[in-house]
CSV table of C-alpha atoms and ligand atoms in Angstrom, one decimal:
chain,number,residue,atom,x,y,z
A,6,MET,CA,-3.0,16.4,9.5
A,7,ARG,CA,-6.7,16.9,11.6
A,8,LEU,CA,-7.6,15.2,14.1
A,9,GLU,CA,-9.9,17.0,17.0
A,10,ALA,CA,-10.8,16.6,19.9
A,11,THR,CA,-13.9,15.1,20.7
A,12,GLU,CA,-16.3,13.3,23.5
A,13,LEU,CA,-19.7,11.1,22.9
A,14,THR,CA,-22.7,13.2,22.9
A,15,ASP,CA,-26.1,12.2,25.1
A,16,ASP,CA,-26.9,9.7,22.5
A,17,GLU,CA,-24.4,7.6,21.7
A,18,ARG,CA,-23.4,7.2,25.3
A,19,ALA,CA,-27.2,5.5,26.1
A,20,LEU,CA,-26.3,3.6,22.9
A,21,GLN,CA,-22.9,2.3,24.9
A,22,GLN,CA,-24.4,1.3,27.8
A,23,GLU,CA,-27.4,-0.6,25.5
A,24,VAL,CA,-24.8,-2.5,23.8
A,25,ARG,CA,-23.2,-3.1,27.4
A,26,SER,CA,-26.2,-4.4,28.8
A,27,TRP,CA,-27.1,-6.8,25.5
A,28,LEU,CA,-23.9,-7.9,25.8
A,29,ARG,CA,-23.5,-9.3,29.3
A,30,LYS,CA,-27.0,-11.1,28.5
A,31,ARG,CA,-26.1,-12.2,25.0
A,32,LEU,CA,-22.9,-13.6,26.0
A,33,PRO,CA,-22.4,-14.2,30.0
A,34,VAL,CA,-18.7,-14.5,31.5
A,35,GLY,CA,-17.2,-18.3,30.5
A,36,SER,CA,-19.5,-18.9,27.5
A,37,TYR,CA,-17.5,-18.4,24.3
A,38,PRO,CA,-14.3,-18.4,23.2
A,39,LEU,CA,-12.4,-16.0,24.0
A,40,GLY,CA,-11.1,-13.4,20.8
A,41,LEU,CA,-7.7,-11.4,20.2
A,42,GLY,CA,-9.7,-8.4,19.0
A,43,MET,CA,-11.2,-8.3,14.8
A,44,SER,CA,-8.8,-11.9,15.3
A,45,GLY,CA,-12.4,-13.5,17.1
A,46,GLU,CA,-14.0,-16.6,16.5
A,47,ILE,CA,-16.3,-17.1,13.3
A,48,ASP,CA,-20.2,-17.6,15.0
A,49,PRO,CA,-22.5,-17.2,12.5
A,50,GLU,CA,-25.3,-17.4,14.8
A,51,PHE,CA,-23.5,-14.1,17.4
A,52,SER,CA,-23.0,-12.2,13.9
A,53,ARG,CA,-26.8,-12.9,12.9
A,54,ASP,CA,-28.0,-12.2,16.4
A,55,LEU,CA,-25.7,-8.7,16.4
A,56,GLY,CA,-27.6,-7.4,12.8
A,57,ALA,CA,-31.1,-8.4,14.5
A,58,GLN,CA,-29.9,-5.8,17.3
A,59,GLY,CA,-29.7,-3.3,13.9
A,60,TRP,CA,-25.4,-3.2,15.3
A,61,LEU,CA,-24.5,-4.7,12.2
A,62,GLY,CA,-24.2,-2.4,8.7
A,63,MET,CA,-25.4,0.7,10.9
A,64,ALA,CA,-23.7,3.5,8.8
A,65,LEU,CA,-25.2,1.9,5.4
A,66,PRO,CA,-27.9,3.6,3.8
A,67,THR,CA,-31.7,2.4,4.9
A,68,GLU,CA,-32.6,2.1,1.5
A,69,TYR,CA,-30.5,-1.0,1.1
A,70,GLY,CA,-30.7,-2.5,4.9
A,71,GLY,CA,-28.7,-0.5,6.6
A,72,HIS,CA,-29.4,1.2,9.6
A,73,GLY,CA,-28.4,4.8,8.8
A,74,ARG,CA,-26.5,5.6,11.8
A,75,THR,CA,-22.9,7.6,11.3
A,76,ALA,CA,-19.2,5.5,12.1
A,77,VAL,CA,-19.0,7.3,15.6
A,78,GLU,CA,-22.3,5.0,16.6
A,79,ARG,CA,-20.4,1.9,15.0
A,80,LEU,CA,-17.4,2.7,16.6
A,81,ILE,CA,-18.9,2.9,20.0
A,82,VAL,CA,-20.7,-1.0,19.2
A,83,VAL,CA,-17.3,-2.5,18.4
A,84,GLU,CA,-15.7,-1.0,20.8
A,85,GLU,CA,-17.9,-3.2,23.1
A,86,LEU,CA,-17.4,-5.7,20.9
A,87,LEU,CA,-13.8,-6.3,21.0
A,88,ALA,CA,-13.6,-5.3,24.8
A,89,VAL,CA,-14.9,-8.9,25.7
A,90,GLY,CA,-13.3,-10.7,22.9
A,91,ALA,CA,-16.5,-11.5,21.5
A,92,PRO,CA,-16.4,-13.9,18.4
A,93,VAL,CA,-16.6,-11.0,14.9
A,94,GLY,CA,-14.6,-13.1,13.1
A,95,PHE,CA,-17.9,-13.5,10.5
A,96,HIS,CA,-19.1,-10.4,9.8
A,97,TRP,CA,-16.0,-8.3,10.7
A,98,VAL,CA,-14.3,-7.4,7.8
A,99,GLY,CA,-17.8,-6.9,5.4
A,100,ASP,CA,-19.3,-4.6,8.5
A,101,ARG,CA,-16.5,-2.8,8.6
A,102,GLN,CA,-14.9,-1.9,5.2
A,103,SER,CA,-16.7,-3.8,1.8
A,104,GLY,CA,-20.2,-3.2,2.8
A,105,PRO,CA,-19.3,0.4,2.9
A,106,SER,CA,-17.2,-0.2,-0.1
A,107,ILE,CA,-20.4,-1.7,-1.9
A,108,ALA,CA,-22.4,0.7,-0.7
A,109,LYS,CA,-20.5,3.7,-2.3
A,110,HIS,CA,-19.1,1.7,-5.8
A,111,GLY,CA,-21.5,-1.0,-6.4
A,112,THR,CA,-24.2,-1.4,-9.0
A,113,GLU,CA,-27.5,-1.0,-7.4
A,114,GLU,CA,-27.8,-4.8,-8.2
A,115,GLN,CA,-24.9,-5.1,-5.9
A,116,LYS,CA,-26.3,-2.8,-3.7
A,117,ARG,CA,-29.9,-4.6,-3.5
A,118,ASP,CA,-27.9,-8.1,-3.5
A,119,LEU,CA,-25.6,-7.9,-0.8
A,120,LEU,CA,-26.2,-4.4,1.9
A,121,PRO,CA,-29.4,-6.2,3.8
A,122,ARG,CA,-27.4,-9.2,3.6
A,123,ILE,CA,-24.3,-7.8,5.9
A,124,ALA,CA,-26.1,-5.8,7.8
A,125,ARG,CA,-28.4,-9.4,8.5
A,126,GLY,CA,-24.6,-11.1,10.0
A,127,GLU,CA,-25.5,-13.7,6.9
A,128,VAL,CA,-22.7,-12.7,5.1
A,129,SER,CA,-18.7,-13.2,5.3
A,130,PHE,CA,-16.0,-11.4,3.5
A,131,ALA,CA,-12.7,-11.7,2.7
A,132,ILE,CA,-10.4,-9.5,1.3
A,133,GLY,CA,-7.9,-10.5,-1.4
A,134,MET,CA,-5.5,-8.3,-2.1
A,135,SER,CA,-1.6,-9.5,-1.3
A,136,GLU,CA,-0.1,-12.0,-3.6
A,137,PRO,CA,3.2,-14.0,-3.2
A,138,ASP,CA,5.6,-11.3,-4.7
A,139,SER,CA,2.9,-8.7,-3.9
A,140,GLY,CA,2.1,-7.1,-0.3
A,141,SER,CA,4.0,-3.5,0.3
A,142,ASP,CA,3.8,-2.7,-3.0
A,143,LEU,CA,0.0,-4.2,-3.8
A,144,ALA,CA,-0.1,-2.2,-6.6
A,145,SER,CA,2.5,-4.5,-8.5
A,146,LEU,CA,0.0,-7.6,-8.5
A,147,ARG,CA,-0.3,-9.6,-11.3
A,148,THR,CA,-3.5,-11.9,-10.5
A,149,ARG,CA,-5.0,-10.9,-14.2
A,150,ALA,CA,-8.9,-10.7,-15.3
A,151,VAL,CA,-8.9,-10.7,-18.9
A,152,ARG,CA,-11.7,-9.8,-20.7
A,153,GLU,CA,-13.3,-12.3,-22.2
A,154,GLY,CA,-17.6,-11.8,-23.9
A,155,ASP,CA,-19.5,-10.4,-21.2
A,156,GLY,CA,-16.8,-11.2,-18.4
A,157,TRP,CA,-13.3,-12.3,-17.4
A,158,ARG,CA,-11.3,-14.9,-17.3
A,159,VAL,CA,-9.4,-14.8,-13.7
A,160,ASN,CA,-5.7,-16.6,-12.8
A,161,GLY,CA,-3.4,-16.4,-10.8
A,162,THR,CA,-3.3,-16.6,-6.2
A,163,LYS,CA,-3.9,-14.2,-4.0
A,164,ILE,CA,-2.7,-15.5,-0.3
A,165,TRP,CA,-2.6,-14.3,3.6
A,166,THR,CA,-5.9,-13.5,2.4
A,167,SER,CA,-8.1,-14.0,6.3
A,168,GLY,CA,-10.9,-16.3,6.8
A,169,ALA,CA,-11.6,-16.4,3.2
A,170,TYR,CA,-12.3,-20.1,3.8
A,171,GLU,CA,-14.6,-19.8,5.9
A,172,SER,CA,-15.6,-16.6,3.7
A,173,THR,CA,-19.4,-16.9,1.5
A,174,HIS,CA,-17.7,-13.7,-0.6
A,175,ILE,CA,-14.0,-12.2,-1.1
A,176,LEU,CA,-13.4,-8.9,-2.1
A,177,ALA,CA,-10.4,-9.0,-4.8
A,178,LEU,CA,-8.2,-6.9,-6.8
A,179,PHE,CA,-6.9,-7.8,-10.0
A,180,ARG,CA,-5.1,-6.5,-12.6
A,181,THR,CA,-7.2,-5.2,-15.8
A,182,SER,CA,-3.9,-4.1,-18.0
A,183,GLU,CA,-0.7,-2.7,-17.8
A,184,ASP,CA,-0.8,0.8,-16.4
A,185,LYS,CA,0.3,0.0,-12.5
A,186,HIS,CA,-2.0,2.1,-10.6
A,187,THR,CA,-5.0,2.1,-13.4
A,188,GLY,CA,-4.5,-0.9,-13.9
A,189,LEU,CA,-6.9,-3.1,-10.8
A,190,THR,CA,-10.5,-3.6,-10.8
A,191,GLN,CA,-12.4,-5.0,-8.2
A,192,PHE,CA,-14.6,-7.9,-8.1
A,193,ILE,CA,-16.7,-8.9,-5.2
A,194,VAL,CA,-16.1,-13.3,-5.9
A,195,PRO,CA,-18.7,-15.5,-4.1
A,196,ARG,CA,-17.3,-18.3,-2.6
A,197,GLU,CA,-18.6,-21.2,-4.6
A,198,THR,CA,-17.4,-20.0,-7.9
A,199,GLU,CA,-16.2,-22.3,-10.2
A,200,GLY,CA,-12.0,-21.9,-10.5
A,201,MET,CA,-11.8,-20.9,-7.2
A,202,SER,CA,-9.7,-23.4,-4.6
A,203,ILE,CA,-8.9,-22.0,-1.1
A,204,ASN,CA,-6.2,-23.8,1.0
A,205,LYS,CA,-6.1,-23.2,4.5
A,206,ILE,CA,-2.5,-21.9,6.1
A,207,PRO,CA,-1.4,-22.9,9.6
A,208,PHE,CA,-1.2,-19.7,12.2
A,209,ILE,CA,0.9,-19.3,14.9
A,210,ASP,CA,-0.9,-20.0,17.3
A,211,GLY,CA,-2.5,-23.6,15.5
A,212,THR,CA,-5.4,-21.8,13.9
A,213,ARG,CA,-5.6,-22.1,10.6
A,214,HIS,CA,-7.9,-19.2,9.4
A,215,PHE,CA,-5.0,-17.9,6.9
A,216,CYS,CA,-5.7,-19.5,3.9
A,217,GLU,CA,-4.0,-18.9,-0.3
A,218,ILE,CA,-6.4,-18.9,-2.8
A,219,SER,CA,-5.7,-20.2,-6.4
A,220,PHE,CA,-8.0,-18.7,-9.5
A,221,GLU,CA,-7.7,-21.1,-12.4
A,222,ASP,CA,-8.8,-19.7,-15.2
A,223,MET,CA,-12.1,-18.5,-13.0
A,224,TYR,CA,-15.0,-17.2,-15.1
A,225,LEU,CA,-16.7,-13.9,-13.2
A,226,PRO,CA,-19.4,-11.6,-14.9
A,227,ASP,CA,-18.5,-8.2,-15.6
A,228,SER,CA,-21.7,-8.3,-13.2
A,229,LEU,CA,-19.4,-9.0,-10.2
A,230,ARG,CA,-16.9,-6.0,-11.2
A,231,MET,CA,-16.7,-3.7,-8.4
A,232,GLY,CA,-16.9,-0.1,-9.8
A,233,GLU,CA,-14.6,1.5,-12.8
A,234,VAL,CA,-12.3,-1.0,-14.5
A,235,GLY,CA,-9.4,0.4,-13.7
A,236,GLY,CA,-10.9,2.0,-10.4
A,237,GLY,CA,-9.7,-0.3,-8.4
A,238,TRP,CA,-6.4,1.6,-6.7
A,239,GLY,CA,-8.4,4.4,-5.3
A,240,GLN,CA,-11.3,2.4,-4.0
A,241,ASN,CA,-9.2,-0.1,-2.3
A,242,THR,CA,-7.1,3.2,-0.9
A,243,ALA,CA,-10.7,4.1,0.2
A,244,GLU,CA,-11.4,1.0,2.0
A,245,LEU,CA,-7.6,1.2,3.8
A,246,VAL,CA,-8.9,4.4,5.9
A,247,LEU,CA,-11.7,1.4,7.4
A,248,GLU,CA,-9.6,-0.9,7.9
A,249,ARG,CA,-6.5,1.3,9.5
A,250,GLY,CA,-8.1,4.4,11.8
A,251,GLY,CA,-10.2,1.4,14.1
A,252,VAL,CA,-10.5,1.1,17.7
A,253,ASP,CA,-9.4,-2.3,16.5
A,254,ARG,CA,-6.1,-1.7,15.4
A,255,TRP,CA,-5.4,-1.1,19.5
A,256,MET,CA,-8.2,-3.4,21.7
A,257,SER,CA,-6.5,-6.4,21.0
A,258,VAL,CA,-5.6,-7.2,24.2
A,259,MET,CA,-8.1,-5.4,26.0
A,260,PRO,CA,-9.9,-9.4,27.6
A,261,ILE,CA,-5.9,-9.5,29.0
A,262,LEU,CA,-5.4,-6.6,29.9
A,263,GLU,CA,-9.1,-6.3,32.3
A,264,ASN,CA,-8.1,-9.4,33.4
A,265,TRP,CA,-4.7,-8.2,34.6
A,266,ALA,CA,-5.4,-4.6,36.0
A,267,THR,CA,-7.9,-6.5,38.2
A,268,SER,CA,-6.7,-9.7,39.8
A,269,ARG,CA,-4.3,-9.7,42.8
A,270,SER,CA,-1.1,-9.6,40.9
A,271,VAL,CA,-1.1,-6.3,40.4
A,272,GLU,CA,-2.8,-4.8,44.3
A,273,GLY,CA,0.1,-3.6,46.3
A,274,ASP,CA,2.9,-3.9,42.8
A,275,ALA,CA,3.8,-0.8,42.2
A,276,ALA,CA,5.8,-1.6,39.1
A,277,ALA,CA,1.7,-3.1,38.1
A,278,ALA,CA,0.4,-0.4,38.9
A,279,ALA,CA,2.7,2.1,37.0
A,280,ASP,CA,2.6,0.1,33.7
A,281,LEU,CA,-1.2,-0.3,34.1
A,282,GLY,CA,-1.7,3.4,34.6
A,283,ALA,CA,0.4,4.2,31.4
A,284,ILE,CA,-1.4,2.0,29.5
A,285,ALA,CA,-4.8,3.7,30.3
A,286,ALA,CA,-3.3,6.4,29.5
A,287,ARG,CA,-2.3,5.6,26.4
A,288,SER,CA,-5.4,3.3,25.6
A,289,TRP,CA,-7.4,6.5,26.5
A,290,ALA,CA,-5.0,8.8,23.7
A,291,PHE,CA,-5.8,5.5,21.2
A,292,ARG,CA,-9.3,6.2,22.5
A,293,GLY,CA,-9.3,10.3,21.0
A,294,MET,CA,-7.6,9.4,17.4
A,295,SER,CA,-10.4,6.6,16.8
A,296,LEU,CA,-12.7,8.6,17.6
A,297,SER,CA,-11.4,12.2,15.7
A,298,VAL,CA,-11.7,9.5,12.9
A,299,ALA,CA,-14.8,8.3,13.1
A,300,ARG,CA,-15.9,12.0,13.0
A,301,MET,CA,-14.3,12.9,10.4
A,302,VAL,CA,-15.6,10.1,7.9
A,303,ASP,CA,-19.1,11.1,9.2
A,304,GLU,CA,-18.1,14.7,7.9
A,305,GLY,CA,-17.4,12.9,4.5
A,306,LYS,CA,-13.7,13.3,4.9
A,307,SER,CA,-10.7,10.3,3.8
A,308,PRO,CA,-8.5,10.8,6.5
A,309,VAL,CA,-5.8,8.6,4.5
A,310,THR,CA,-3.1,10.0,6.5
A,311,GLU,CA,-4.6,9.9,10.0
A,312,ALA,CA,-5.9,6.5,9.7
A,313,ALA,CA,-2.1,5.5,8.8
A,314,LEU,CA,-0.5,6.8,12.1
A,315,ILE,CA,-3.5,5.6,14.2
A,316,LYS,CA,-2.7,2.0,12.9
A,317,GLU,CA,1.6,2.0,13.2
A,318,MET,CA,1.4,4.2,17.1
A,319,ALA,CA,-1.3,1.7,17.8
A,320,THR,CA,-0.4,-1.2,16.6
A,321,ARG,CA,3.3,-0.6,18.2
A,322,PHE,CA,1.5,0.2,21.8
A,323,GLU,CA,-0.8,-3.5,21.5
A,324,GLN,CA,2.7,-5.5,21.5
A,325,GLU,CA,4.3,-3.6,24.2
A,326,CYS,CA,1.0,-4.5,26.4
A,327,THR,CA,1.6,-7.7,25.5
A,328,ASP,CA,4.9,-8.0,26.5
A,329,ILE,CA,4.1,-6.1,30.2
A,330,VAL,CA,1.2,-8.7,31.0
A,331,ALA,CA,3.8,-11.5,30.0
A,332,ARG,CA,6.6,-9.7,32.2
A,333,HIS,CA,4.1,-9.9,35.0
A,334,TYR,CA,3.1,-12.2,34.8
A,335,GLY,CA,5.5,-15.1,36.4
A,336,ARG,CA,5.8,-17.6,34.5
A,337,THR,CA,5.1,-18.6,30.6
A,338,PRO,CA,1.5,-18.8,29.3
A,339,ASP,CA,0.2,-22.4,28.4
A,340,LEU,CA,-1.9,-21.8,25.0
A,341,HIS,CA,-3.5,-25.2,26.0
A,342,SER,CA,-4.3,-24.1,29.3
A,343,ASP,CA,-8.2,-24.3,30.9
A,344,ASP,CA,-8.1,-20.8,32.4
A,345,PRO,CA,-9.1,-18.7,28.8
A,346,HIS,CA,-6.5,-15.3,30.0
A,347,GLU,CA,-3.9,-17.6,29.6
A,348,SER,CA,-4.3,-19.4,26.9
A,349,LEU,CA,-5.7,-16.1,25.1
A,350,LEU,CA,-2.5,-14.1,26.5
A,351,ALA,CA,0.0,-17.0,25.5
A,352,ARG,CA,-2.0,-17.0,21.7
A,353,ALA,CA,-1.1,-12.8,22.4
A,354,ILE,CA,2.6,-13.8,22.7
A,355,LEU,CA,3.0,-16.0,19.6
A,356,VAL,CA,0.8,-13.9,17.2
A,357,SER,CA,1.1,-10.3,18.4
A,358,PRO,CA,4.5,-9.7,16.1
A,359,SER,CA,1.7,-10.0,13.1
A,360,TRP,CA,-0.2,-6.9,14.1
A,361,SER,CA,1.9,-4.5,12.4
A,362,ILE,CA,2.5,-6.4,9.2
A,363,ARG,CA,-1.3,-6.9,8.6
A,364,GLY,CA,-3.2,-4.3,7.7
A,365,GLY,CA,0.1,-2.9,5.7
A,366,THR,CA,3.2,-2.7,7.7
A,367,ASN,CA,5.2,-0.3,10.1
A,368,GLU,CA,7.8,0.8,7.5
A,369,ILE,CA,5.4,1.1,4.3
A,370,LEU,CA,2.0,3.9,7.2
A,371,ARG,CA,5.3,5.4,7.8
A,372,THR,CA,6.1,6.4,4.3
A,373,VAL,CA,2.1,7.1,3.5
A,374,ILE,CA,2.4,9.6,6.8
A,375,SER,CA,5.3,11.1,5.0
A,376,LYS,CA,4.1,11.9,1.9
A,377,GLY,CA,0.7,13.2,2.9
A,378,LEU,CA,2.0,15.8,6.0
A,379,ASN,CA,4.2,16.4,2.6
A,380,LYS,CA,1.4,16.8,1.0
A,381,ARG,CA,0.0,20.4,3.5
B,24,LIG,C1,-2.4,-11.8,10.3
B,24,LIG,C2,-1.8,-10.9,8.8
B,24,LIG,C3,-3.9,-11.2,8.2
B,24,LIG,C4,-3.5,-10.5,7.2
B,24,LIG,N1,-4.2,-10.5,6.0
B,24,LIG,C5,-4.6,-10.1,5.0
B,24,LIG,C6,-6.1,-10.5,4.5
B,24,LIG,O1,-7.3,-10.7,4.9
B,24,LIG,N2,-6.3,-9.7,3.2
B,24,LIG,C7,-4.4,-10.0,2.0
B,24,LIG,O2,-4.8,-9.8,0.9
B,24,LIG,N3,-4.1,-9.3,2.9
B,24,LIG,C8,-3.9,-10.1,4.4
B,24,LIG,N4,-2.2,-9.7,5.0
B,24,LIG,C9,-1.4,-9.9,4.4
B,24,LIG,C10,-0.5,-8.2,4.8
B,24,LIG,O3,-1.0,-7.2,4.1
B,24,LIG,C11,1.0,-7.9,4.3
B,24,LIG,O4,1.8,-9.0,5.1
B,24,LIG,C12,1.7,-7.0,4.3
B,24,LIG,O5,0.8,-6.0,3.8
B,24,LIG,C13,3.4,-7.1,4.0
B,24,LIG,O6,3.5,-7.4,2.8
B,24,LIG,P1,4.3,-8.9,2.6
B,24,LIG,O7,3.6,-9.9,3.2
B,24,LIG,O8,4.4,-9.3,1.0
B,24,LIG,O9,5.9,-8.6,3.4
B,24,LIG,P2,6.8,-7.6,2.0
B,24,LIG,O10,6.0,-6.3,1.3
B,24,LIG,O11,7.9,-8.6,1.0
B,24,LIG,O12,7.3,-6.9,3.5
B,24,LIG,C14,8.9,-7.0,3.9
B,24,LIG,C15,9.6,-6.2,5.0
B,24,LIG,O13,10.2,-5.3,4.2
B,24,LIG,C16,9.6,-4.1,4.1
B,24,LIG,N5,9.3,-3.2,3.4
B,24,LIG,C17,9.2,-3.6,1.6
B,24,LIG,N6,8.5,-2.6,1.4
B,24,LIG,C18,9.6,-1.5,1.9
B,24,LIG,C19,9.9,0.0,1.5
B,24,LIG,N7,9.3,0.4,0.3
B,24,LIG,N8,10.7,0.6,2.3
B,24,LIG,C20,11.2,-0.2,4.0
B,24,LIG,N9,10.1,-1.4,4.6
B,24,LIG,C21,9.9,-2.1,3.0
B,24,LIG,C22,8.2,-5.0,5.2
B,24,LIG,O14,7.7,-3.7,5.5
B,24,LIG,C23,8.4,-5.2,5.6
B,24,LIG,O15,9.4,-5.4,6.8
B,24,LIG,C24,-2.1,-10.5,6.3
B,24,LIG,C25,-1.2,-10.4,7.1
B,24,LIG,C26,-0.8,-11.0,8.5
B,24,LIG,C27,0.4,-10.8,8.6
């Protein structure tokens, strides 16, 4: 386990200021629906504007429309977006993990087709991993892709696929042979593919981004396969580093915290001030850990254990922050309140239990951490 202390350079701080001042103009307070971190609203126009700034696909290679920047520079942009609850839902998954994975494992054709569009904020990816009987034990998944002519015939069901209905592509993991781990292969499935139907599942806060996907005799040409046949498990594991170790794992409630910290209720309240101090100290520590993971990614490493450690601790922190603000609120916040911060807090109370489930449950992450530590 290595999480080395690191700080932003002067150039990185300049980028932070640039993003901050652009966001003040592009998203004036009250002009957009506040989001809870990565579950921000889906706003393709905002995603395209962000792409035009060069702030999507930042670490993708320049020959494919990316910007050849670093994972740390991407972290800086993302941190500013999440701090204001920006509408990041359309581009989130593609920018965070599908793009980098396609850059690494995609064919030349896939890279030329998709990476420039990810960097311009024109496409939206969903993650097709979990199935009704395969969540924690993902490698037991049963949606089968069977060779047929020059392609694959797919049958099965995916569930809990966030944002699939509004997405343009699903990066899916299918079973291509019986071997548990080496029998899995990734495919890039365009949203309109015949044989795929997507149904929305209502979430506890009334939103409908959660989906179930059925594949009934769906045919995919082999050109949509990503990476080697049987190489899906390793590719998927590497993606989870990008999914687990980032600032998105502890910043969901930042707009709520900022509003609470600057509100009158904290002034002259010793208990609230003590809670705020503890939250600030822990936020700073998590920020340092995510920054350290991003520097490791920039060095070409795949810090699986470190990313799992961040997610396990940080999602519990987000949940505790929600509980603390709710406790100090003095009454039950109303989900339908005209005050956007009140309704956001009400949503956070409803959905925060899911933060330590999505992306792998804490029980599973603890296993990943202990296995990783025992290896050394
Ligand atoms: C908000 C949200 C968004 C999501 N988005 C997506 C998405 O976009 N794409 C996608 O593919 N999936 C998504 N998921 C699914 C998520 O990855 C799974 O819910 C998660 O991996 C757990 O799987 P499960 O629900 O099948 O629970 P199970 O695996 O059935 O687990 C049930 C309980 O048993 C525990 N458990 C299971 N196995 C063990 C073990 N070996 N040791 C100890 N405890 C164990 C678990 O920790 C959990 O508490 C999302 C989930 C949520 C809540």
